[in-house]
PDB file of C-alpha atoms in Angstrom:
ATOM      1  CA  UNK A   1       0.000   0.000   0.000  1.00  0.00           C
ATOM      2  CA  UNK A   2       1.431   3.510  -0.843  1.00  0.00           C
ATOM      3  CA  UNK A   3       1.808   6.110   2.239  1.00  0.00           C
ATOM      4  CA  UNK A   4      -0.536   8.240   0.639  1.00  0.00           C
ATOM      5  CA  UNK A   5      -3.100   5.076   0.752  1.00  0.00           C
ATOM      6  CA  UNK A   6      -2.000   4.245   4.191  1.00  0.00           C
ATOM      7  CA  UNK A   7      -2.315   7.656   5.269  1.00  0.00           C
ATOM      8  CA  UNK A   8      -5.750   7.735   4.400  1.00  0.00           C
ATOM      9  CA  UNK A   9      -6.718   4.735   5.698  1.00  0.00           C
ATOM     10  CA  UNK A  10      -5.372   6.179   9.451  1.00  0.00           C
ATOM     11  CA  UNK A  11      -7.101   9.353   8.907  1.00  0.00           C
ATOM     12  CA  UNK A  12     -10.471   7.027   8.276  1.00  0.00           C
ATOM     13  CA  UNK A  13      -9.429   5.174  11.643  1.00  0.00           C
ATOM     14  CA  UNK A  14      -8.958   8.240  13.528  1.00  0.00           C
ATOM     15  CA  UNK A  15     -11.925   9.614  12.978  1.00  0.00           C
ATOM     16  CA  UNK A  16     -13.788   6.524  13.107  1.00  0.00           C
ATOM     17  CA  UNK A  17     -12.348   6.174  16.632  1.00  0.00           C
ATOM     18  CA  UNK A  18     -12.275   9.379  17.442  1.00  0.00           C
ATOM     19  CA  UNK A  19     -16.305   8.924  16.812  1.00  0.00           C
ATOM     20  CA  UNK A  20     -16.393   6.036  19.579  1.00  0.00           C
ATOM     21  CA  UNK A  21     -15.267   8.422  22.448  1.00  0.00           C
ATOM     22  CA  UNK A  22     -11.337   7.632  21.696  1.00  0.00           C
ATOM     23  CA  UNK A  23      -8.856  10.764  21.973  1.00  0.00           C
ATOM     24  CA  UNK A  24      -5.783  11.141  20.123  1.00  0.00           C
ATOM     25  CA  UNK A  25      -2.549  11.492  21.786  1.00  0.00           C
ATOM     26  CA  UNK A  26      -0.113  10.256  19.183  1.00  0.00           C
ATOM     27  CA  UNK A  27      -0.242   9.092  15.346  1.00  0.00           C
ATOM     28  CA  UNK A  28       2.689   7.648  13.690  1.00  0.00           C
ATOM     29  CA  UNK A  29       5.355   7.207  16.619  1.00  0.00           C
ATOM     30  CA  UNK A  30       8.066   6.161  15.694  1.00  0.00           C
ATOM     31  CA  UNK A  31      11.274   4.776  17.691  1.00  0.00           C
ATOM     32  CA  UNK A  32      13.868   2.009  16.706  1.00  0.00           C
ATOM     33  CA  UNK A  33      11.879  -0.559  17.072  1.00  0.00           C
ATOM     34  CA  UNK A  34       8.810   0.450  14.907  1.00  0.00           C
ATOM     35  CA  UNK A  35       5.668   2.313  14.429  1.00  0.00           C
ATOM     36  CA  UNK A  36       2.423   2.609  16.351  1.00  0.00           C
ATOM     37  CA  UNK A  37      -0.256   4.080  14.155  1.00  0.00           C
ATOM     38  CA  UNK A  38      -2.342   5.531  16.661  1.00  0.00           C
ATOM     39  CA  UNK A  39      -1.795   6.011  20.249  1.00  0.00           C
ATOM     40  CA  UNK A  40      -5.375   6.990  21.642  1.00  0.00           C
ATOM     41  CA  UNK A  41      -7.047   7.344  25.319  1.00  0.00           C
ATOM     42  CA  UNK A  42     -10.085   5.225  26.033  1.00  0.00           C
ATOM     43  CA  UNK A  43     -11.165   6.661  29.711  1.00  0.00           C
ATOM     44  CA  UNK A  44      -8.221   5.279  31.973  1.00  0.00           C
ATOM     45  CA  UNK A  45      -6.826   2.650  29.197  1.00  0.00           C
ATOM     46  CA  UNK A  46      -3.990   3.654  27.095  1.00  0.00           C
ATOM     47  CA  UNK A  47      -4.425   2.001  23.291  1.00  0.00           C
ATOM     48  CA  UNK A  48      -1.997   1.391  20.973  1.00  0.00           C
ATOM     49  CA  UNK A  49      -3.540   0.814  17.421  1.00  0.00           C
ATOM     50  CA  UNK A  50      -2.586  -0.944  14.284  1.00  0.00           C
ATOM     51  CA  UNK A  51      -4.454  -0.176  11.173  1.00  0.00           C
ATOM     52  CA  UNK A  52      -4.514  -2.709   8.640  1.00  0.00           C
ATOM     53  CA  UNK A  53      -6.427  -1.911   5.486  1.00  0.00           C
ATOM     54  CA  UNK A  54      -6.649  -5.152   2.677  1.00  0.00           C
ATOM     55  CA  UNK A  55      -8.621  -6.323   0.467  1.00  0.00           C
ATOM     56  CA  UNK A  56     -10.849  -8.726   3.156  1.00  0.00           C
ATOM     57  CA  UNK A  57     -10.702  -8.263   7.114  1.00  0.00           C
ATOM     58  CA  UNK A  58      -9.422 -11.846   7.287  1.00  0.00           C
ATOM     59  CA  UNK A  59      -6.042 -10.874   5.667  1.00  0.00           C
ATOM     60  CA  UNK A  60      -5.674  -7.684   7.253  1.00  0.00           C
ATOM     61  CA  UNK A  61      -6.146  -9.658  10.788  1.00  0.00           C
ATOM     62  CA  UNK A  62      -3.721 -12.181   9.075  1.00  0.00           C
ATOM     63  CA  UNK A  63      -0.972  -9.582   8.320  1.00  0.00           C
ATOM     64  CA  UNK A  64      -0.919  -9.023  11.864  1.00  0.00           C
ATOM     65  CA  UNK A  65       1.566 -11.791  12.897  1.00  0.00           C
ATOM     66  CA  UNK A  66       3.304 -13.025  15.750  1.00  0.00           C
ATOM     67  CA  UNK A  67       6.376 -10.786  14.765  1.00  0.00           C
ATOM     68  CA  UNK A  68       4.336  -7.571  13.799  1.00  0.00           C
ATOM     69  CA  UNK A  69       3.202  -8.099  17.426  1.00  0.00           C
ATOM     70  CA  UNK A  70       6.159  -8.336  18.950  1.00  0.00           C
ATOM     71  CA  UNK A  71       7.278  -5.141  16.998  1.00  0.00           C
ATOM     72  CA  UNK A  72       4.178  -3.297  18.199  1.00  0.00           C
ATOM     73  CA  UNK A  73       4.691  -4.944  22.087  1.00  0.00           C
ATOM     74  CA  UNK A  74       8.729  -3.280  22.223  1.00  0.00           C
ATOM     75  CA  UNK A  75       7.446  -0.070  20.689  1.00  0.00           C
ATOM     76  CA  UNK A  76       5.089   0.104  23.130  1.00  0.00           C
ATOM     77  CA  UNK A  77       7.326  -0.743  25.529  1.00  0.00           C
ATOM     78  CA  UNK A  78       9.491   2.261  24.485  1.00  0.00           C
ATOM     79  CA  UNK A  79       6.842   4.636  24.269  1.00  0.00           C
ATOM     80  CA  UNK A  80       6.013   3.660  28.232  1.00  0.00           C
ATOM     81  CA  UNK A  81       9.686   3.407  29.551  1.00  0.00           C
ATOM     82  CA  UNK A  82       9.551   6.924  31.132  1.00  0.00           C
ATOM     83  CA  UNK A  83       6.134   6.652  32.857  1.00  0.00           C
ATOM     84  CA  UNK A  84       7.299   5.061  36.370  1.00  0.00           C
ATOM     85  CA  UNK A  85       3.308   4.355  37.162  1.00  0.00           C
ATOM     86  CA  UNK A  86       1.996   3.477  33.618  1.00  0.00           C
ATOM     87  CA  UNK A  87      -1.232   3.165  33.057  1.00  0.00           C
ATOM     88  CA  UNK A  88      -3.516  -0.226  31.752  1.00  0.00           C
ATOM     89  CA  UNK A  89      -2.625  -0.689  27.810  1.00  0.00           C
ATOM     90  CA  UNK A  90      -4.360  -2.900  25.106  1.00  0.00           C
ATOM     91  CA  UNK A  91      -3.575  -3.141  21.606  1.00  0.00           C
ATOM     92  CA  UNK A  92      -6.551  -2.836  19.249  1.00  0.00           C
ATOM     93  CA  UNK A  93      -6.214  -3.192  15.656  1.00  0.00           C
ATOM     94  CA  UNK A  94      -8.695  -1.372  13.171  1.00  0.00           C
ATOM     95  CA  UNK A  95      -8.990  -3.633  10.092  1.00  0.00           C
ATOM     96  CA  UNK A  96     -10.196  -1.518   7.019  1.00  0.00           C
ATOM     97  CA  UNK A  97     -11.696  -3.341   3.782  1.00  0.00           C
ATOM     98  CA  UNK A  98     -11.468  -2.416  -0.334  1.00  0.00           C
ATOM     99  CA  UNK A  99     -15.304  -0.989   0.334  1.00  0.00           C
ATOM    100  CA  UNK A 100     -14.314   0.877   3.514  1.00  0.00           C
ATOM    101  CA  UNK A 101     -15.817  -1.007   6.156  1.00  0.00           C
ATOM    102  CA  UNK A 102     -14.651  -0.903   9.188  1.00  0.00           C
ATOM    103  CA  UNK A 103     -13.904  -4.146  11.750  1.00  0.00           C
ATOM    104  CA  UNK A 104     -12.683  -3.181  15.432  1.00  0.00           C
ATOM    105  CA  UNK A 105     -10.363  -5.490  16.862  1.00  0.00           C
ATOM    106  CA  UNK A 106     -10.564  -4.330  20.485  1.00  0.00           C
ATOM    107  CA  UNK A 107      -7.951  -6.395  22.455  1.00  0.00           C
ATOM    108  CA  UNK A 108      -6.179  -7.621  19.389  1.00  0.00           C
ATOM    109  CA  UNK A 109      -3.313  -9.673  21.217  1.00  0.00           C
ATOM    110  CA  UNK A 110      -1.960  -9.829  24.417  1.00  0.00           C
ATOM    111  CA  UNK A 111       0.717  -7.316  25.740  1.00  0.00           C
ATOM    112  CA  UNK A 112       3.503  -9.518  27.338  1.00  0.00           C
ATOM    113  CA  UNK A 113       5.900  -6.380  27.952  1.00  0.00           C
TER     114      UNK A 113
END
């Protein structure tokens, strides 16, 4: 997908998000050891958010794997390492579709960090 595709397709989760009572704190952080897409506030729980858009919600789900999630897990990681009380965390992913439906993945993996 080009960045100007994939840029679109986190503005669409954004504001999809944003629409659910999410607020932004961060898009596109980046560190050495990846990218978060979205870092949003839902009440006290801090998520970290992958956007995925494919043809079908089953491969963007799929694309997600076990090292992608490791990735996002040390980024996070990073992004926390100054907080010395951080708060709860989840990882959500928001899988996008050709026809631009949207599929909420809330809870997408488990953090072990």
């Amino acid at each position: 997908m080009s960045r100007s595709a994939g840029d679109a397709a986190e503005g669409q989760a954004l504001y999809f998000l944003q629409q659910q009572g999410l607020t932004l704190l961060q898009r596109n952080y980046f560190c050495r050891h990846g990218e978060i897409d979205l870092i949003m506030q839902d009440g006290a729980t801090l998520v970290f958010i992958e956007v995925r858009q494919r043809a079908h919600h089953q491969a963007a789900a799929n694309s997600i794997d076990e090292y992608k999630q490791q990735r996002l897990q040390n980024t996070a990681a990073y992004y926390l390492a100054g907080d010395s009380n951080p708060p709860t965390c989840r990882f959500d992913a928001l899988l996008i579709d050709k026809n631009g439906q949207i599929q909420w993945l809330q809870n997408a993996f488990d953090a072990t960090y």
